Short mmCIF file of C-alpha atoms and ligand atoms in Angstrom, two decimals:
data_model
loop_
_atom_site.label_atom_id
_atom_site.label_comp_id
_atom_site.label_asym_id
_atom_site.label_seq_id
_atom_site.Cartn_x
_atom_site.Cartn_y
_atom_site.Cartn_z
CA MET A 1 35.94 44.09 -0.02
CA THR A 2 36.18 40.37 -0.61
CA ASP A 3 32.78 39.17 0.53
CA VAL A 4 30.75 36.60 -1.39
CA PHE A 5 29.35 39.19 -3.82
CA ALA A 6 32.77 40.47 -4.94
CA ASP A 7 32.78 38.34 -8.10
CA LEU A 8 29.45 39.62 -9.38
CA VAL A 9 30.85 41.93 -12.01
CA GLY A 10 28.95 45.12 -12.86
CA GLN A 11 25.72 44.06 -11.09
CA ASP A 12 25.34 46.72 -8.41
CA GLU A 13 21.56 46.70 -8.39
CA ALA A 14 21.23 42.93 -8.08
CA VAL A 15 23.85 42.85 -5.34
CA ALA A 16 21.96 45.51 -3.36
CA THR A 17 18.76 43.45 -3.61
CA LEU A 18 20.52 40.28 -2.48
CA ARG A 19 22.29 41.98 0.42
CA ARG A 20 18.97 43.34 1.65
CA ALA A 21 17.36 39.91 1.33
CA ALA A 22 20.22 38.20 3.18
CA ALA A 23 19.98 40.73 6.00
CA SER A 24 16.25 40.23 6.38
CA ALA A 25 16.64 36.45 6.18
CA ALA A 26 19.11 36.68 9.06
CA ALA A 27 16.67 38.89 10.97
CA LEU A 28 13.97 36.27 10.41
CA LEU A 29 16.17 33.58 11.90
CA ARG A 30 17.00 35.76 14.89
CA ALA A 31 13.33 36.50 15.43
CA ALA A 32 12.47 32.81 15.21
CA ALA A 33 15.39 31.56 17.27
CA PRO A 34 13.82 31.78 20.76
CA ALA A 35 10.62 30.16 19.51
CA VAL A 36 12.46 27.32 17.81
CA ALA A 37 14.63 26.80 20.87
CA ARG A 38 11.52 26.60 23.03
CA ALA A 39 9.88 24.17 20.68
CA SER A 40 12.82 21.81 20.38
CA GLY A 41 13.24 21.92 24.17
CA GLY A 42 9.59 21.03 24.65
CA ALA A 43 7.71 17.85 23.89
CA GLY A 44 6.10 18.75 20.55
CA PRO A 45 7.50 17.57 17.22
CA ALA A 46 9.96 20.09 15.76
CA GLY A 47 7.97 23.19 16.71
CA GLY A 48 5.52 23.01 13.82
CA ASP A 49 3.41 26.06 14.78
CA ASP A 50 6.33 28.38 15.16
CA LEU A 51 7.76 27.37 11.83
CA ASP A 52 4.39 27.86 10.17
CA ALA A 53 4.24 31.35 11.62
CA LEU A 54 7.73 31.92 10.29
CA ALA A 55 6.67 30.75 6.86
CA GLU A 56 3.74 33.17 6.81
CA GLU A 57 5.89 36.08 7.79
CA PHE A 58 8.36 35.07 5.17
CA ASP A 59 5.69 34.94 2.49
CA GLU A 60 4.94 38.65 2.36
CA PRO A 61 4.16 40.01 -1.08
CA ALA A 62 7.07 41.48 -2.99
CA GLY A 63 5.73 45.04 -2.57
CA ALA A 64 6.11 44.87 1.19
CA ALA A 65 9.87 44.59 0.76
CA ARG A 66 10.31 48.34 0.55
CA ASP A 67 8.52 49.02 3.81
CA GLY A 68 11.02 47.44 6.15
CA ALA A 69 13.41 49.82 7.90
CA ASP A 70 16.73 49.37 6.08
CA GLY A 71 15.32 46.15 4.67
CA VAL A 72 16.14 44.25 7.85
CA ALA A 73 12.65 43.91 9.28
CA PRO A 74 11.96 40.18 9.53
CA GLY A 75 10.35 38.98 6.33
CA ALA A 76 10.83 42.13 4.29
CA GLY A 77 13.08 41.73 1.29
CA MET A 78 13.21 37.96 1.62
CA THR A 79 11.17 35.31 -0.15
CA HIS A 80 11.47 31.58 -0.73
CA ALA A 81 11.82 31.45 -4.51
CA TRP A 82 14.07 33.51 -6.76
CA ILE A 83 14.89 33.59 -10.45
CA PHE A 84 18.22 34.94 -11.66
CA THR A 85 18.08 35.92 -15.31
CA GLY A 86 20.61 37.37 -17.70
CA PRO A 87 22.62 36.61 -20.81
CA PRO A 88 25.13 33.72 -20.70
CA GLY A 89 28.20 34.72 -18.73
CA SER A 90 26.50 37.55 -16.85
CA GLY A 91 26.90 35.54 -13.66
CA ARG A 92 23.52 33.95 -12.97
CA SER A 93 24.97 30.97 -11.14
CA VAL A 94 27.65 33.10 -9.48
CA ALA A 95 24.86 35.30 -8.11
CA ALA A 96 22.82 32.31 -6.93
CA ARG A 97 25.80 30.77 -5.16
CA ALA A 98 26.78 34.04 -3.55
CA PHE A 99 23.24 34.52 -2.26
CA ALA A 100 23.18 30.93 -0.96
CA ALA A 101 26.43 31.63 0.88
CA ALA A 102 24.99 34.83 2.37
CA LEU A 103 21.97 32.86 3.61
CA GLN A 104 24.25 30.31 5.28
CA CYS A 105 26.73 32.91 6.55
CA VAL A 106 26.97 32.85 10.36
CA HIS A 107 27.01 36.66 10.29
CA GLY A 108 24.10 36.77 7.86
CA THR A 109 25.99 39.02 5.46
CA GLY A 110 28.00 36.76 3.18
CA CYS A 111 31.29 37.72 4.83
CA GLY A 112 33.18 35.24 2.64
CA HIS A 113 35.30 33.90 5.51
CA CYS A 114 33.06 32.01 7.97
CA PRO A 115 32.41 28.25 7.65
CA GLY A 116 28.90 28.87 6.25
CA CYS A 117 30.20 31.06 3.43
CA HIS A 118 33.20 28.90 2.79
CA THR A 119 31.44 25.53 2.59
CA THR A 120 28.69 26.96 0.39
CA LEU A 121 31.15 28.43 -2.10
CA THR A 122 33.23 25.25 -2.22
CA GLY A 123 30.11 23.13 -2.70
CA THR A 124 30.31 21.14 0.54
CA HIS A 125 27.57 22.76 2.65
CA ALA A 126 25.12 20.07 3.78
CA ASP A 127 22.08 22.31 3.28
CA VAL A 128 22.90 23.63 -0.18
CA ARG A 129 22.00 21.48 -3.15
CA LEU A 130 23.13 22.36 -6.61
CA VAL A 131 21.47 20.98 -9.73
CA VAL A 132 23.61 21.35 -12.81
CA PRO A 133 22.05 19.52 -15.73
CA ASP A 134 24.79 17.80 -17.65
CA GLY A 135 22.44 16.67 -20.38
CA LEU A 136 19.87 18.45 -22.47
CA SER A 137 17.21 18.49 -19.78
CA ILE A 138 16.52 18.03 -16.07
CA GLY A 139 14.20 15.05 -15.60
CA VAL A 140 11.27 14.57 -13.30
CA ASN A 141 12.87 11.86 -11.16
CA GLU A 142 15.85 14.03 -10.36
CA MET A 143 13.54 16.91 -9.48
CA ARG A 144 11.23 14.83 -7.26
CA ALA A 145 14.16 13.46 -5.28
CA LEU A 146 15.52 16.95 -4.88
CA VAL A 147 12.24 18.47 -3.74
CA LEU A 148 11.84 15.71 -1.19
CA ARG A 149 15.27 16.26 0.30
CA ALA A 150 14.85 20.02 0.27
CA ALA A 151 11.83 19.69 2.55
CA SER A 152 13.92 18.40 5.44
CA THR A 153 14.94 20.63 8.34
CA PRO A 154 18.24 22.37 7.65
CA SER A 155 20.99 20.59 9.55
CA GLY A 156 22.92 23.81 10.06
CA GLY A 157 19.91 25.53 11.60
CA ARG A 158 19.60 28.18 8.87
CA TRP A 159 18.13 27.45 5.41
CA GLN A 160 17.80 24.60 2.98
CA VAL A 161 18.91 26.09 -0.32
CA VAL A 162 18.32 24.49 -3.71
CA ILE A 163 20.12 26.06 -6.67
CA ILE A 164 18.88 25.02 -10.10
CA GLU A 165 21.25 26.12 -12.84
CA ASP A 166 19.74 26.23 -16.32
CA ALA A 167 16.17 26.01 -15.05
CA ASP A 168 15.18 26.51 -18.69
CA ARG A 169 16.22 22.88 -19.23
CA LEU A 170 13.57 21.49 -16.89
CA THR A 171 11.28 19.01 -18.58
CA GLU A 172 7.60 19.88 -18.26
CA ALA A 173 7.06 17.15 -15.66
CA ALA A 174 10.09 18.29 -13.68
CA GLY A 175 8.79 21.86 -13.82
CA ASN A 176 5.48 20.71 -12.37
CA ALA A 177 7.22 18.87 -9.54
CA LEU A 178 9.19 22.02 -8.77
CA LEU A 179 6.10 24.21 -8.99
CA LYS A 180 4.36 22.15 -6.34
CA ALA A 181 7.28 22.68 -3.96
CA ILE A 182 7.37 26.41 -4.68
CA GLU A 183 3.63 26.75 -4.17
CA GLU A 184 3.75 25.11 -0.78
CA PRO A 185 7.27 25.77 0.37
CA PRO A 186 8.65 24.19 3.49
CA PRO A 187 9.29 27.07 5.94
CA ARG A 188 13.05 27.02 5.75
CA THR A 189 13.58 26.12 2.10
CA VAL A 190 14.77 28.60 -0.51
CA PHE A 191 14.79 27.86 -4.24
CA LEU A 192 17.21 29.74 -6.48
CA LEU A 193 16.57 29.28 -10.21
CA CYS A 194 18.86 30.44 -13.01
CA ALA A 195 17.52 30.99 -16.55
CA PRO A 196 18.43 33.14 -19.56
CA SER A 197 15.16 35.10 -19.33
CA THR A 198 11.60 34.93 -18.03
CA HIS A 199 10.28 34.21 -21.53
CA PRO A 200 7.73 31.34 -21.31
CA ASP A 201 10.12 29.24 -23.43
CA ASP A 202 12.65 29.49 -20.62
CA ILE A 203 10.50 29.30 -17.53
CA SER A 204 6.83 28.51 -17.10
CA VAL A 205 4.56 31.45 -16.35
CA THR A 206 3.27 29.82 -13.18
CA ILE A 207 6.75 29.24 -11.76
CA ARG A 208 7.72 32.77 -12.73
CA SER A 209 4.70 34.20 -10.90
CA ARG A 210 5.83 32.56 -7.67
CA CYS A 211 9.39 33.84 -7.77
CA ARG A 212 11.09 37.15 -7.20
CA LEU A 213 13.17 38.22 -10.15
CA VAL A 214 16.83 39.26 -10.05
CA PRO A 215 17.75 40.47 -13.54
CA LEU A 216 21.46 40.59 -14.32
CA ARG A 217 22.78 42.68 -17.16
CA GLN A 218 25.59 42.01 -19.58
CA PRO A 219 28.52 43.42 -17.65
CA PRO A 220 30.42 46.21 -19.42
CA ALA A 221 33.81 45.19 -20.85
CA GLY A 222 35.59 47.59 -18.50
CA ALA A 223 34.13 45.87 -15.41
CA VAL A 224 35.04 42.42 -16.77
CA ALA A 225 38.62 43.53 -17.50
CA GLU A 226 38.88 44.99 -14.00
CA VAL A 227 37.94 41.70 -12.33
CA LEU A 228 40.37 39.74 -14.53
CA VAL A 229 43.18 42.02 -13.42
CA ARG A 230 42.18 42.13 -9.76
CA ARG A 231 41.19 38.53 -9.18
CA ASP A 232 43.12 36.54 -11.73
CA GLY A 233 46.26 38.66 -11.93
CA ILE A 234 45.99 39.01 -15.71
CA ALA A 235 47.96 41.81 -17.40
CA PRO A 236 45.72 44.85 -18.07
CA ASP A 237 46.18 44.90 -21.86
CA VAL A 238 45.38 41.17 -22.18
CA ALA A 239 42.40 41.59 -19.84
CA GLU A 240 41.02 44.45 -21.91
CA TRP A 241 41.34 42.52 -25.16
CA ALA A 242 39.77 39.37 -23.67
CA ALA A 243 36.90 41.27 -22.04
CA ALA A 244 35.98 42.91 -25.35
CA ALA A 245 36.35 39.67 -27.35
CA ALA A 246 34.18 37.75 -24.86
CA GLN A 247 31.33 40.25 -25.25
CA GLY A 248 30.53 40.52 -21.56
CA HIS A 249 30.90 36.81 -20.76
CA VAL A 250 33.12 36.74 -17.69
CA GLY A 251 34.06 33.04 -17.80
CA ARG A 252 34.80 33.20 -21.51
CA ALA A 253 37.00 36.28 -21.04
CA ARG A 254 38.97 34.48 -18.35
CA ARG A 255 39.46 31.43 -20.60
CA LEU A 256 40.58 33.56 -23.54
CA ALA A 257 43.06 35.38 -21.33
CA ARG A 258 44.51 32.20 -19.86
CA ASP A 259 44.05 29.28 -22.21
CA PRO A 260 46.11 29.27 -25.43
CA GLU A 261 43.89 26.54 -26.91
CA ALA A 262 40.78 28.68 -26.44
CA ARG A 263 42.60 31.51 -28.23
CA GLN A 264 43.57 29.20 -31.11
CA ARG A 265 39.99 28.01 -31.52
CA ARG A 266 38.80 31.60 -31.62
CA ASP A 267 41.47 32.49 -34.21
CA ALA A 268 40.29 29.61 -36.40
CA VAL A 269 36.67 30.82 -36.19
CA LEU A 270 37.63 34.40 -37.03
CA ALA A 271 39.58 33.14 -40.05
CA VAL A 272 36.32 31.85 -41.56
CA PRO A 273 35.21 35.10 -43.31
CA ARG A 274 38.54 35.26 -45.14
CA ARG A 275 38.33 31.66 -46.26
CA LEU A 276 34.91 31.86 -47.93
CA THR A 277 36.05 32.07 -51.54
CA GLY A 278 33.57 29.69 -53.20
CA VAL A 279 30.97 26.98 -52.70
CA GLY A 280 33.56 24.30 -51.96
CA ALA A 281 35.31 26.55 -49.47
CA ALA A 282 31.97 27.26 -47.76
CA PHE A 283 31.31 23.54 -47.25
CA ASP A 284 34.89 23.02 -46.07
CA ALA A 285 34.50 25.83 -43.56
CA ALA A 286 31.25 24.29 -42.30
CA SER A 287 32.95 20.91 -41.81
CA ALA A 288 35.89 22.51 -40.04
CA LEU A 289 33.61 24.43 -37.66
CA ILE A 290 31.53 21.35 -36.80
CA GLU A 291 34.57 19.14 -36.32
CA ALA A 292 36.30 21.72 -34.13
CA ALA A 293 33.19 21.89 -31.91
CA GLU A 294 33.08 18.10 -31.71
CA ALA A 295 36.74 17.88 -30.76
CA GLU A 296 36.43 20.61 -28.15
CA ALA A 297 33.37 18.93 -26.63
CA ALA A 298 34.98 15.49 -26.64
CA ALA A 299 37.99 16.84 -24.79
CA ALA A 300 35.74 18.61 -22.30
CA VAL A 301 33.72 15.53 -21.32
CA ALA A 302 36.36 12.78 -21.73
CA GLU A 303 37.78 13.04 -18.24
CA THR A 304 34.42 13.09 -16.45
CA ASP A 305 33.11 10.21 -18.59
CA GLU A 306 36.10 8.06 -17.75
CA SER A 307 36.03 8.74 -14.01
CA GLU A 308 32.27 8.11 -13.88
CA ARG A 309 32.70 4.78 -15.67
CA ALA A 310 35.50 3.79 -13.32
CA ALA A 311 33.46 4.79 -10.25
CA LEU A 312 30.46 2.80 -11.43
CA GLN A 313 32.57 -0.25 -12.19
CA THR A 314 34.12 -0.09 -8.74
CA ALA A 315 30.68 0.28 -7.17
CA LEU A 316 29.43 -2.70 -9.14
CA GLY A 317 32.36 -4.81 -8.01
CA ALA A 318 34.06 -5.19 -11.39
CA GLY A 319 37.45 -6.73 -10.86
CA GLY A 320 36.26 -8.13 -7.53
CA THR A 321 36.72 -11.84 -6.92
CA GLY A 322 34.28 -12.35 -4.05
CA ARG A 323 31.12 -14.40 -4.39
CA GLY A 324 29.03 -11.18 -4.56
CA ALA A 325 30.87 -9.89 -7.62
CA ALA A 326 29.21 -12.16 -10.16
CA GLY A 327 25.73 -11.32 -8.86
CA ALA A 328 26.44 -7.62 -8.91
CA MET A 329 27.60 -7.78 -12.52
CA ARG A 330 24.25 -9.21 -13.59
CA GLY A 331 22.46 -5.99 -12.53
CA ALA A 332 25.28 -3.89 -13.92
CA ALA A 333 24.29 -3.90 -17.59
CA GLY A 334 21.26 -1.68 -16.94
CA GLN A 335 23.22 0.81 -14.86
CA LEU A 336 26.00 1.01 -17.43
CA LYS A 337 23.45 1.63 -20.15
CA ASP A 338 21.88 4.36 -18.07
CA LEU A 339 25.27 6.00 -17.53
CA GLU A 340 26.06 5.81 -21.26
CA ARG A 341 22.76 7.48 -22.08
CA ARG A 342 23.47 10.35 -19.69
CA GLN A 343 26.99 10.73 -21.02
CA LYS A 344 25.77 10.87 -24.61
CA SER A 345 23.27 13.56 -23.70
CA ARG A 346 26.01 15.56 -21.99
CA ALA A 347 28.30 15.20 -25.01
CA THR A 348 25.57 16.55 -27.29
CA ARG A 349 25.08 19.51 -24.99
CA ALA A 350 28.83 20.20 -24.87
CA GLN A 351 29.00 20.12 -28.69
CA ARG A 352 26.15 22.58 -29.00
CA ASP A 353 27.73 24.88 -26.41
CA ALA A 354 31.08 24.80 -28.23
CA LEU A 355 29.43 25.51 -31.57
CA ASP A 356 27.39 28.31 -30.06
CA ARG A 357 30.53 29.98 -28.69
CA ALA A 358 32.02 29.85 -32.18
CA LEU A 359 28.87 31.39 -33.67
CA VAL A 360 28.89 34.18 -31.09
CA ASP A 361 32.49 35.00 -32.06
CA LEU A 362 31.55 35.00 -35.72
CA ALA A 363 28.51 37.20 -35.07
CA GLY A 364 30.83 39.63 -33.30
CA PHE A 365 32.96 39.90 -36.44
CA TYR A 366 30.02 40.76 -38.71
CA ARG A 367 28.64 43.10 -36.07
CA ASP A 368 32.01 44.92 -36.19
CA ALA A 369 31.75 45.14 -40.00
CA LEU A 370 28.22 46.50 -39.68
CA THR A 371 29.09 49.18 -37.11
CA MET A 372 32.06 50.22 -39.24
CA ALA A 373 29.92 50.46 -42.39
CA LEU A 374 27.50 52.64 -40.43
CA ARG A 375 30.40 54.62 -38.91
CA ALA A 376 28.82 54.03 -35.50
CA PRO A 377 30.92 55.39 -32.64
CA VAL A 378 31.25 52.07 -30.79
CA ALA A 379 34.30 49.96 -29.97
CA PRO A 380 34.81 46.77 -31.98
CA VAL A 381 34.21 43.39 -30.33
CA HIS A 382 37.31 41.84 -31.90
CA THR A 383 40.08 44.42 -31.82
CA ASP A 384 42.50 41.96 -33.44
CA THR A 385 40.38 41.48 -36.57
CA ALA A 386 39.22 45.09 -36.80
CA ALA A 387 41.20 45.69 -40.01
CA LEU A 388 39.57 42.68 -41.67
CA ALA A 389 36.12 43.82 -40.52
CA ALA A 390 36.83 47.27 -41.94
CA ALA A 391 37.72 45.69 -45.30
CA GLY A 392 34.47 43.74 -45.17
CA ALA A 393 32.52 46.90 -44.34
CA GLN A 394 33.91 48.57 -47.44
CA LYS A 395 33.19 45.61 -49.68
CA TRP A 396 29.72 44.67 -48.41
CA ASP A 397 28.30 47.97 -47.23
CA ALA A 398 25.93 48.08 -44.26
CA ASP A 399 23.26 45.98 -45.99
CA GLY A 400 25.64 43.17 -46.83
CA ALA A 401 27.17 43.17 -43.36
CA LEU A 402 23.70 43.08 -41.80
CA ARG A 403 22.63 40.15 -44.02
CA ARG A 404 25.70 38.22 -42.95
CA LEU A 405 25.15 39.01 -39.27
CA GLU A 406 21.57 37.81 -39.64
CA ALA A 407 22.74 34.58 -41.28
CA VAL A 408 24.86 33.81 -38.20
CA LEU A 409 22.01 34.63 -35.82
CA GLU A 410 19.59 32.50 -37.86
CA CYS A 411 22.01 29.59 -37.64
CA ARG A 412 22.07 29.90 -33.83
CA ALA A 413 18.28 30.02 -33.70
CA ALA A 414 17.98 27.01 -36.02
CA ILE A 415 20.32 24.91 -33.87
CA GLU A 416 18.43 25.96 -30.76
CA ALA A 417 15.26 24.78 -32.53
CA ASN A 418 16.90 21.37 -33.08
CA VAL A 419 17.89 21.68 -36.74
CA LYS A 420 20.83 19.35 -37.32
CA PRO A 421 23.93 21.51 -36.65
CA ARG A 422 25.73 20.51 -39.86
CA ILE A 423 22.78 21.51 -42.02
CA ALA A 424 22.33 24.83 -40.22
CA VAL A 425 26.05 25.64 -40.41
CA GLU A 426 26.29 24.75 -44.11
CA ALA A 427 23.33 27.00 -44.90
CA MET A 428 24.97 29.78 -42.92
CA MET A 429 28.34 29.42 -44.68
CA LEU A 430 26.65 29.59 -48.08
CA ALA A 431 24.76 32.71 -46.99
CA LEU A 432 27.98 34.28 -45.70
CA TRP A 433 29.74 33.56 -48.98
CA LYS A 434 26.91 34.78 -51.24
CA GLY A 435 26.10 37.70 -48.93
ZN1 ZN B 1 30.07 34.34 6.27
#
């Protein structure tokens, strides 16, 4: 079983929904095929009436989905806007891509082998557009351009698919541009949005009301370990440790299992509780955590930054000696500035993501101490620091462990609310030390 849904770990319910939708989308295309063929053979422009009829059929209310026999009645189970929600690492974008592939699959199933599946999964399908914000937000210009292109007739004869990763980072104006497209969708366009939740902070209520929801859950550690062994060939004991340490985040588990630097960074974070011996040590630990996040982020974006700069310079004719080169350079300053602004925004995002990963690891440690103090029958997140967590549980008791866990969670919330990371982390370290 290596179809496009194989990598969606521990999400049986979501996969069943998506399979049903893909099957009914394929049935819709089959039902429309003779009509479209007639229309394009005739004199009229692109068979407008038939496509409108298709759009209406397609627009059935969500409740009608259950009525279709086996979910393959044309229209049933399929709709033009979807939201994939779930905690980070649960596979929101994996699910969206898999569904996109199933929609473009020549067999209509997401077989994983045909050109439609293959080009979608490798990111080269002409009718699948992927928006991955590399900065803090997705702007209105980007969204307008996208919506415009998504309205065109699919070149492959199936669907135009737009995947928006991190739809929670849409600016308000960009959200409105998207909403307009979702409210009056072109007949063959499908929007796939990914967001942490359907909370109004993440996605506007009006967009939410127009979309069908696919909730993903945090996959159990056992399922994550299984996929690491099966797909990545990782040794079972390493896979089990990494799956537990990554707390259900599949990508993070894979990195921990494979990347020694990721393991070192995690070790350094988990050494923090031991190092908090006084006020000075707390400030030192805060500095170390911030600087480690900065270094990790800088390494992560350096390569892309450099290749983007080089590409832009080539495009602008830098190093060229022709008569056009001097003229091109005059307009270049603005474009370079624009690129630098985008790169800075991406670097900030990467720093926050790195810091957040560290805070999640740290929260896992105090959560272990708390469950041990309560003698709760649950497995520890960090098996390799379980002894240290047990010592903490004894020293702090459940109340003290809970206060420390809350300090870490408050720090995450503060950074999310735009408190300067250094200030939030220093406050947290002091709270962790004082207890
Ligand atoms: Zn296929």
